[in-house]
Amino acid sequence: MAFAYRNGTLCAEQVPLEDIARRFGTPCYVYSRAAIEGAYGEFAQALHGRDAMLCYSVKANSNLAVLALLARLGAGFDIVSGGELARVLAAGGDPRKILFSGVGKTKDEIRLALEKNIYCINLESAAELERVAAVARELGRRAPVAFRVNPDVDARTHPYISTGLRENKFGVAHRDAERLYAKAAAMPALEVIGIGCHIGSQLVDPAPLAAAVERLAALAGRIEAAGIRLRHLDLGGGIGIRYRDETPRPVREFVAGALAALGDRRGSVIFDPGRSMVGNAGVLLTRVEYVKPGEPRNFLVVDAAMNDLVRPALYDAWHEVRTVREPESGAPGTVYDIVGPICETGDFLAKDRALTAREGDLLAVMSSGAYAMSMASNYNSRPRAAEVMVQGRAAELVRARESAEQLFALERIPG
Ligand SMILES: *Cc1c(COP(=O)(O)O)cnc(C)c1O
């Protein structure tokens, strides 16, 4: 376990979180290197012996230390912006293992991607097909492309699929795909190299992924029968983690299910997991500023807020909160809402949690390795928190806490 109590105190690997708070202050994100390596290893193991590429979805956690670690392990990267491309390159990522996804790529972003020779641009609309071809022509290059196809898996069978349905903005419609492939293949500025899908996030069951892959593989077969060779099938990410009492099936079952759905189809497969690589490899460490008892609710006001972890406010997400001091077994605790200092009623990290805490105590908001710092903002002019990476007995600052001056360094008062 990356985060466990040792001698009465919660530790990240071998390092007490108290020591991290003392050295680096709070609020602070703490990542376990071993946990990230473990999650990557599990995925890589499941794909062993298969021609495959594992492209970490950068938006889950884009700290350079995380990207550099994954790059050293052999990962490729799934990016959704020019900013993410710059991060991956700065972290030493291999451009030939970069996929560029997203519905709104600008001309500048496409140009940069082509100049850097990335592996593939995932097209999400007919308009984007034209734009990528035009930019490639301008540069005198061929753009390597794939379409992200919306598999439109039946929502009634699989209600938890959130991005693979016809009504949402992602990907091109399944029924349009063959026509678009024929069009792309006829354009000299494009090199069609693959096809992909990504059906949603926090999947706990492999069945909907397998259903989508089966549909994608059948479509790929028809496209190839029309004479267009596809080098890879990109099966997306979306594998869930445990936040509370979810019991996502192990990664190997998702991979096995997806590979089985490919039938006897050979060729390269790509997965682009985000959350499952880093989600449970991080905590948000925060200190209790005030205990505020009340009727009908008791509050713990902490120094982290919705700007540091927006998932509870945005998705009503549930994160486990642990006291850094190990609770005495059987102690009933008091039921608190754990809230930040931001002037919004939606500024809460957790509600109705029974725990024992005093002013000055440390709390760890668990499962904060994914979609936490990468979604952080400066709302209420709060400098973004520090990030720390732990390896064994060592803890290292991987992003300094922002200063107040940095908040307005780019601003000017006219005249
Ligand atoms: C966000 C995203 C992912 C990663 O999703 P997770 O749920 O974090 O695994 C993968 N592929 C694409 C195209 C994405 O947009």
Coordinates of C-alpha atoms and ligand atoms in Angstrom, one line a residue:
M1 CA 0.0 0.0 0.0
A2 CA 1.4 3.4 -1.0
F3 CA -0.4 5.2 1.8
A4 CA -0.7 3.3 5.1
Y5 CA -0.4 4.0 8.9
R6 CA 3.0 3.2 10.4
N7 CA 3.6 3.7 14.1
G8 CA 0.4 5.6 14.4
T9 CA 0.9 8.0 11.5
L10 CA -0.1 8.0 7.9
C11 CA 2.8 7.6 5.5
A12 CA 3.5 7.9 1.8
E13 CA 5.6 4.9 1.2
Q14 CA 8.1 5.2 4.1
V15 CA 7.7 9.0 4.7
P16 CA 5.4 10.3 7.4
L17 CA 3.0 12.8 5.9
E18 CA 3.7 15.0 9.0
D19 CA 7.3 15.3 7.8
I20 CA 6.1 16.4 4.4
A21 CA 3.8 19.0 5.9
R22 CA 6.6 20.3 8.0
R23 CA 9.0 20.5 5.1
F24 CA 6.8 21.7 2.3
G25 CA 3.7 23.2 4.0
T26 CA 0.1 22.6 3.3
P27 CA -2.0 22.2 1.2
C28 CA 0.2 19.9 -0.8
Y29 CA -0.3 17.0 -3.2
V30 CA 1.8 14.0 -2.3
Y31 CA 2.5 11.3 -5.0
S32 CA 3.9 7.8 -4.5
R33 CA 6.4 6.9 -7.2
A34 CA 6.0 3.2 -6.5
A35 CA 2.3 3.4 -6.9
I36 CA 2.6 5.0 -10.4
E37 CA 5.2 2.4 -11.3
G38 CA 2.9 -0.3 -10.0
A39 CA -0.1 0.9 -12.0
Y40 CA 2.0 1.2 -15.2
G41 CA 3.5 -2.2 -14.6
E42 CA 0.1 -3.9 -14.2
F43 CA -1.0 -2.5 -17.5
A44 CA 2.2 -3.3 -19.3
Q45 CA 2.1 -6.8 -17.9
A46 CA -1.4 -7.3 -19.2
L47 CA -0.3 -6.3 -22.7
H48 CA 2.9 -8.4 -22.6
G49 CA 3.6 -10.2 -25.9
R50 CA 1.2 -8.0 -27.8
D51 CA 2.2 -5.3 -30.3
A52 CA 0.9 -2.5 -28.1
M53 CA 1.5 1.1 -27.0
L54 CA 0.4 2.5 -23.6
C55 CA -0.2 6.3 -24.0
Y56 CA -0.8 7.9 -20.6
S57 CA -3.5 10.5 -20.8
V58 CA -1.7 13.6 -19.7
K59 CA -4.7 15.5 -18.5
A60 CA -5.1 13.3 -15.5
N61 CA -1.9 14.6 -13.9
S62 CA 0.5 16.6 -16.0
N63 CA 3.4 17.3 -13.6
L64 CA 6.7 16.9 -15.4
A65 CA 8.0 14.5 -12.7
V66 CA 5.0 12.2 -13.4
L67 CA 5.5 12.5 -17.2
A68 CA 9.3 11.9 -17.0
L69 CA 8.7 8.8 -14.8
L70 CA 6.2 7.3 -17.2
A71 CA 8.4 8.2 -20.2
R72 CA 11.3 6.3 -18.6
L73 CA 9.1 3.3 -18.1
G74 CA 8.4 3.4 -21.9
A75 CA 5.0 5.1 -22.0
G76 CA 3.7 7.2 -24.8
F77 CA 1.3 10.0 -24.2
D78 CA -2.3 11.0 -25.1
I79 CA -2.5 14.8 -25.2
V80 CA -5.3 17.3 -25.8
S81 CA -3.6 20.6 -26.2
G82 CA -0.4 22.4 -27.3
G83 CA 0.4 23.0 -23.6
E84 CA 0.3 19.3 -23.0
L85 CA 2.5 18.7 -26.0
A86 CA 5.1 21.1 -24.6
R87 CA 5.0 19.4 -21.2
V88 CA 5.5 16.0 -22.7
L89 CA 8.5 17.2 -24.7
A90 CA 10.0 19.1 -21.7
A91 CA 9.7 15.9 -19.7
G92 CA 11.6 13.9 -22.3
G93 CA 8.7 12.1 -23.9
D94 CA 9.2 10.5 -27.3
P95 CA 7.2 12.4 -29.9
R96 CA 6.8 9.2 -32.0
K97 CA 4.6 7.9 -29.1
I98 CA 2.3 10.9 -28.9
L99 CA -1.4 10.8 -29.8
F100 CA -3.2 14.2 -30.1
S101 CA -6.9 13.9 -29.2
G102 CA -9.6 16.5 -28.5
V103 CA -12.4 18.2 -30.4
G104 CA -11.0 21.7 -30.8
K105 CA -7.4 21.6 -32.0
T106 CA -6.3 25.0 -33.3
K107 CA -4.2 25.5 -36.4
D108 CA -1.2 26.5 -34.3
E109 CA -1.6 23.3 -32.3
I110 CA -1.8 21.2 -35.4
R111 CA 1.2 22.9 -36.9
L112 CA 3.3 22.3 -33.7
A113 CA 2.2 18.7 -33.6
L114 CA 3.3 18.1 -37.2
E115 CA 6.6 20.0 -36.8
K116 CA 7.4 17.8 -33.7
N117 CA 6.6 14.6 -35.7
I118 CA 4.1 13.2 -33.3
Y119 CA 2.8 9.7 -34.0
C120 CA -0.9 10.4 -34.7
I121 CA -3.5 13.1 -34.7
N122 CA -6.9 11.8 -33.7
L123 CA -9.6 13.5 -35.8
E124 CA -12.9 14.2 -34.2
S125 CA -14.9 15.8 -37.0
A126 CA -15.1 16.3 -40.8
A127 CA -14.1 19.9 -40.4
E128 CA -11.0 18.9 -38.5
L129 CA -10.1 16.5 -41.4
E130 CA -10.0 19.5 -43.7
R131 CA -8.1 21.7 -41.3
V132 CA -5.4 19.1 -40.6
A133 CA -4.9 18.5 -44.3
A134 CA -4.6 22.2 -45.0
V135 CA -2.0 22.7 -42.3
A136 CA -0.1 19.6 -43.6
R137 CA -0.1 21.0 -47.1
E138 CA 1.2 24.4 -45.9
L139 CA 4.1 22.6 -44.2
G140 CA 4.7 20.3 -47.1
R141 CA 4.1 17.3 -45.0
R142 CA 1.8 14.3 -44.6
A143 CA -0.2 14.3 -41.4
P144 CA -0.6 10.8 -39.7
V145 CA -4.2 10.6 -38.7
A146 CA -6.9 8.3 -37.2
F147 CA -10.5 9.0 -36.5
R148 CA -12.0 8.8 -33.1
V149 CA -15.2 7.0 -33.7
N150 CA -18.2 7.2 -31.4
P151 CA -19.2 3.6 -31.1
D152 CA -22.7 4.5 -29.9
V153 CA -22.9 1.6 -27.5
D154 CA -26.4 1.1 -26.2
A155 CA -26.8 3.3 -23.1
R156 CA -29.6 1.1 -21.8
T157 CA -27.3 -1.9 -21.6
H158 CA -24.4 0.1 -20.3
P159 CA -25.7 3.2 -18.5
Y160 CA -22.4 4.3 -17.2
I161 CA -20.9 5.1 -20.6
S162 CA -20.7 8.8 -20.7
T163 CA -18.7 9.8 -23.8
G164 CA -19.4 6.9 -26.3
L165 CA -23.0 8.0 -27.1
R166 CA -24.3 9.6 -30.2
E167 CA -25.5 12.7 -28.4
N168 CA -22.2 13.9 -27.0
K169 CA -19.5 16.0 -28.7
F170 CA -16.7 13.5 -29.0
G171 CA -15.7 11.6 -32.1
V172 CA -17.3 11.1 -35.5
A173 CA -20.5 9.1 -35.8
H174 CA -20.2 5.4 -36.4
R175 CA -22.4 5.7 -39.5
D176 CA -20.2 8.4 -41.0
A177 CA -16.9 6.7 -40.4
E178 CA -16.5 4.7 -43.7
R179 CA -17.3 7.7 -45.8
L180 CA -14.8 9.8 -43.9
Y181 CA -12.1 7.1 -44.1
A182 CA -12.6 7.0 -47.9
K183 CA -12.3 10.7 -48.1
A184 CA -9.2 10.9 -45.9
A185 CA -7.5 8.1 -47.8
A186 CA -7.9 10.0 -51.0
M187 CA -6.1 13.1 -49.6
P188 CA -2.4 13.2 -50.4
A189 CA -1.7 15.4 -47.3
L190 CA -3.0 12.7 -45.0
E191 CA -1.6 9.3 -44.0
V192 CA -4.4 7.3 -42.5
I193 CA -2.8 5.1 -39.8
G194 CA -5.5 4.0 -37.4
I195 CA -8.9 4.2 -35.7
G196 CA -9.9 4.8 -32.1
C197 CA -12.5 5.2 -29.5
H198 CA -12.8 6.2 -25.9
I199 CA -16.1 5.4 -24.3
G200 CA -15.9 7.2 -21.0
S201 CA -14.3 7.4 -17.6
Q202 CA -14.4 5.5 -14.3
L203 CA -15.6 2.3 -15.9
V204 CA -15.9 -0.5 -13.3
D205 CA -16.9 -3.4 -15.6
P206 CA -15.0 -4.5 -18.7
A207 CA -18.2 -5.4 -20.7
P208 CA -19.0 -2.0 -22.2
L209 CA -15.4 -1.5 -23.3
A210 CA -15.4 -5.0 -24.9
A211 CA -18.7 -4.2 -26.6
A212 CA -17.3 -1.0 -28.0
V213 CA -14.1 -2.7 -29.2
E214 CA -16.1 -5.4 -30.9
R215 CA -18.0 -2.7 -32.9
L216 CA -14.8 -0.8 -33.6
A217 CA -13.0 -4.0 -34.9
A218 CA -15.9 -4.8 -37.2
L219 CA -15.8 -1.3 -38.5
A220 CA -12.0 -1.5 -39.0
G221 CA -12.5 -4.7 -40.9
R222 CA -14.9 -3.0 -43.3
I223 CA -12.5 0.0 -43.8
E224 CA -9.7 -2.4 -44.5
A225 CA -11.8 -4.3 -47.0
A226 CA -12.2 -1.0 -48.8
G227 CA -8.4 -1.0 -49.2
I228 CA -7.4 1.3 -46.4
R229 CA -4.7 -0.2 -44.1
L230 CA -5.0 0.5 -40.4
R231 CA -1.8 0.1 -38.4
H232 CA -3.4 0.5 -35.0
L233 CA -6.7 0.3 -33.0
D234 CA -6.8 2.8 -30.1
L235 CA -9.1 1.4 -27.5
G236 CA -9.1 4.5 -25.2
G237 CA -8.8 4.7 -21.4
G238 CA -11.5 5.1 -18.8
I239 CA -10.6 2.2 -16.4
G240 CA -12.0 3.1 -13.0
I241 CA -10.4 3.2 -9.6
R242 CA -11.7 2.7 -6.1
Y243 CA -12.7 6.0 -4.4
R244 CA -15.2 4.6 -1.9
D245 CA -16.8 1.2 -2.3
E246 CA -16.5 0.8 -6.1
T247 CA -15.0 -2.5 -7.1
P248 CA -13.5 -2.0 -10.5
R249 CA -12.3 -5.2 -12.1
P250 CA -8.5 -5.5 -12.3
V251 CA -6.8 -3.8 -15.3
R252 CA -5.8 -7.2 -16.7
E253 CA -9.5 -8.1 -17.1
F254 CA -10.3 -4.9 -19.0
V255 CA -7.3 -5.6 -21.3
A256 CA -8.1 -9.2 -21.7
G257 CA -11.8 -8.4 -22.5
A258 CA -10.8 -5.8 -25.0
L259 CA -8.2 -8.0 -26.7
A260 CA -10.7 -10.9 -26.8
A261 CA -13.2 -8.6 -28.5
L262 CA -10.6 -8.1 -31.3
G263 CA -11.0 -11.7 -32.2
D264 CA -8.1 -12.9 -34.4
R265 CA -7.3 -9.4 -35.5
R266 CA -3.6 -8.8 -35.3
G267 CA -1.8 -5.5 -35.5
S268 CA -1.0 -2.8 -32.9
V269 CA -3.3 -1.8 -30.1
I270 CA -3.1 1.4 -28.1
F271 CA -4.6 2.1 -24.7
D272 CA -4.7 5.6 -23.2
P273 CA -5.4 5.3 -19.5
G274 CA -5.2 8.3 -17.2
R275 CA -7.0 7.9 -13.9
S276 CA -6.0 4.3 -13.4
M277 CA -2.3 5.2 -13.7
V278 CA -2.2 8.0 -11.1
G279 CA -5.5 8.4 -9.3
N280 CA -4.7 6.3 -6.2
A281 CA -1.0 7.3 -6.3
G282 CA -1.7 10.7 -4.8
V283 CA -3.3 12.4 -1.8
L284 CA -4.0 16.0 -1.0
L285 CA -2.5 16.8 2.4
T286 CA -4.3 19.6 4.2
R287 CA -4.4 21.1 7.7
V288 CA -7.4 21.9 9.8
E289 CA -7.6 25.7 10.3
Y290 CA -10.8 25.8 12.4
V291 CA -13.2 23.5 14.1
K292 CA -16.6 25.0 13.7
P293 CA -19.3 23.1 15.6
G294 CA -22.9 24.0 14.7
E295 CA -26.5 23.0 14.3
P296 CA -27.4 21.1 12.2
R297 CA -23.8 20.7 10.8
N298 CA -20.3 20.6 12.2
F299 CA -17.5 21.9 10.0
L300 CA -13.8 21.4 9.7
V301 CA -12.5 24.4 7.8
V302 CA -9.2 23.2 6.2
D303 CA -6.5 25.0 4.2
A304 CA -7.3 23.1 0.9
A305 CA -10.3 24.0 -1.1
M306 CA -12.3 23.4 -4.3
N307 CA -9.6 25.2 -6.3
D308 CA -7.2 22.4 -5.3
L309 CA -9.7 19.5 -5.7
V310 CA -12.8 20.5 -7.7
R311 CA -14.2 17.0 -8.2
P312 CA -16.6 17.1 -5.2
A313 CA -18.0 20.4 -6.3
L314 CA -18.1 19.6 -10.0
Y315 CA -19.2 16.0 -10.0
D316 CA -20.4 15.5 -6.4
A317 CA -17.4 13.0 -6.3
W318 CA -16.7 11.2 -3.0
H319 CA -13.1 11.1 -1.7
E320 CA -12.1 9.3 1.4
V321 CA -10.6 11.6 4.1
R322 CA -8.2 10.2 6.7
T323 CA -6.7 11.8 9.7
V324 CA -2.9 11.6 9.5
R325 CA -2.9 10.6 13.2
E326 CA -4.1 7.0 13.2
P327 CA -7.6 7.0 14.7
E328 CA -8.1 4.9 17.9
S329 CA -10.1 1.9 17.0
G330 CA -13.7 2.2 18.1
A331 CA -13.5 5.9 18.7
P332 CA -16.9 7.2 17.3
G333 CA -15.6 10.6 16.2
T334 CA -17.8 13.6 15.3
V335 CA -19.6 14.0 12.0
Y336 CA -18.2 16.9 10.0
D337 CA -18.4 18.5 6.6
I338 CA -14.9 19.2 5.5
V339 CA -14.8 22.6 3.7
G340 CA -12.3 25.1 2.3
P341 CA -12.0 28.8 2.8
I342 CA -13.5 29.8 -0.6
C343 CA -16.6 31.9 -0.7
E344 CA -18.9 29.3 -2.3
T345 CA -21.3 26.9 -0.7
G346 CA -20.0 24.4 -3.2
D347 CA -16.6 24.6 -1.6
F348 CA -16.5 21.3 0.1
L349 CA -14.1 18.3 0.0
A350 CA -16.3 15.9 1.8
K351 CA -19.6 15.7 3.7
D352 CA -20.8 13.8 6.7
R353 CA -17.6 12.2 7.8
A354 CA -17.1 10.8 11.3
L355 CA -13.6 11.6 12.5
T356 CA -11.7 13.0 15.4
A357 CA -9.8 16.2 14.6
R358 CA -8.6 19.3 16.3
E359 CA -7.3 22.6 15.0
G360 CA -3.9 22.1 13.5
D361 CA -4.4 18.4 12.7
L362 CA -3.5 17.1 9.3
L363 CA -6.0 15.3 7.0
A364 CA -5.3 13.4 3.8
V365 CA -7.8 13.5 1.0
M366 CA -7.3 10.2 -0.7
S367 CA -7.3 9.3 -4.4
S368 CA -6.2 12.8 -5.4
G369 CA -3.5 11.8 -7.9
A370 CA -5.8 12.3 -11.0
Y371 CA -7.9 15.3 -12.0
A372 CA -6.8 17.2 -8.9
M373 CA -3.8 19.4 -9.5
S374 CA -4.4 19.2 -13.2
M375 CA -7.8 20.9 -12.7
A376 CA -6.7 23.3 -10.0
S377 CA -7.4 27.0 -10.4
N378 CA -6.4 30.3 -8.6
Y379 CA -10.0 31.2 -7.6
N380 CA -10.0 33.5 -4.6
S381 CA -6.4 34.4 -5.6
R382 CA -5.2 31.2 -3.9
P383 CA -1.7 30.2 -5.1
R384 CA -1.7 26.6 -6.3
A385 CA -0.4 24.0 -3.9
A386 CA 3.0 22.4 -3.9
E387 CA 3.5 18.9 -5.3
V388 CA 5.8 16.3 -3.7
M389 CA 6.9 13.0 -5.0
V390 CA 7.9 10.3 -2.6
Q391 CA 10.3 7.4 -3.4
G392 CA 10.9 5.0 -0.5
R393 CA 12.3 7.2 2.4
A394 CA 12.9 10.2 0.2
A395 CA 10.5 13.1 -0.6
E396 CA 11.2 15.6 -3.3
L397 CA 9.5 18.8 -4.2
V398 CA 8.3 18.4 -7.9
R399 CA 6.4 21.7 -8.1
A400 CA 6.9 24.6 -5.8
R401 CA 4.0 26.3 -4.1
E402 CA 3.0 29.4 -6.2
S403 CA 3.6 32.8 -4.6
A404 CA 1.1 35.6 -4.4
E405 CA 3.3 37.7 -6.8
Q406 CA 3.1 34.9 -9.4
L407 CA -0.7 35.2 -9.3
F408 CA -0.6 38.7 -10.9
A409 CA 2.9 38.7 -12.6
L410 CA 1.3 38.9 -16.1
E411 CA -1.1 41.7 -15.2
R412 CA -0.7 45.4 -16.0
I413 CA -2.3 48.5 -14.7
P414 CA -2.9 50.7 -17.8
G415 CA -1.6 54.3 -18.1
Ligands
LIG1 C1 -9.5 11.7 -20.8 C2 -9.2 10.7 -21.8 C3 -8.6 9.5 -21.5 C4 -8.3 9.1 -20.1 O1 -9.4 8.8 -19.4 P1 -9.3 8.1 -17.9 O2 -10.7 8.0 -17.5 O3 -8.6 9.1 -17.0 O4 -8.5 6.9 -18.1 C5 -8.2 8.7 -22.5 N1 -8.4 9.0 -23.8 C6 -9.0 10.1 -24.2 C7 -9.2 10.4 -25.6 C8 -9.4 11.0 -23.2 O5 -10.0 12.2 -23.6

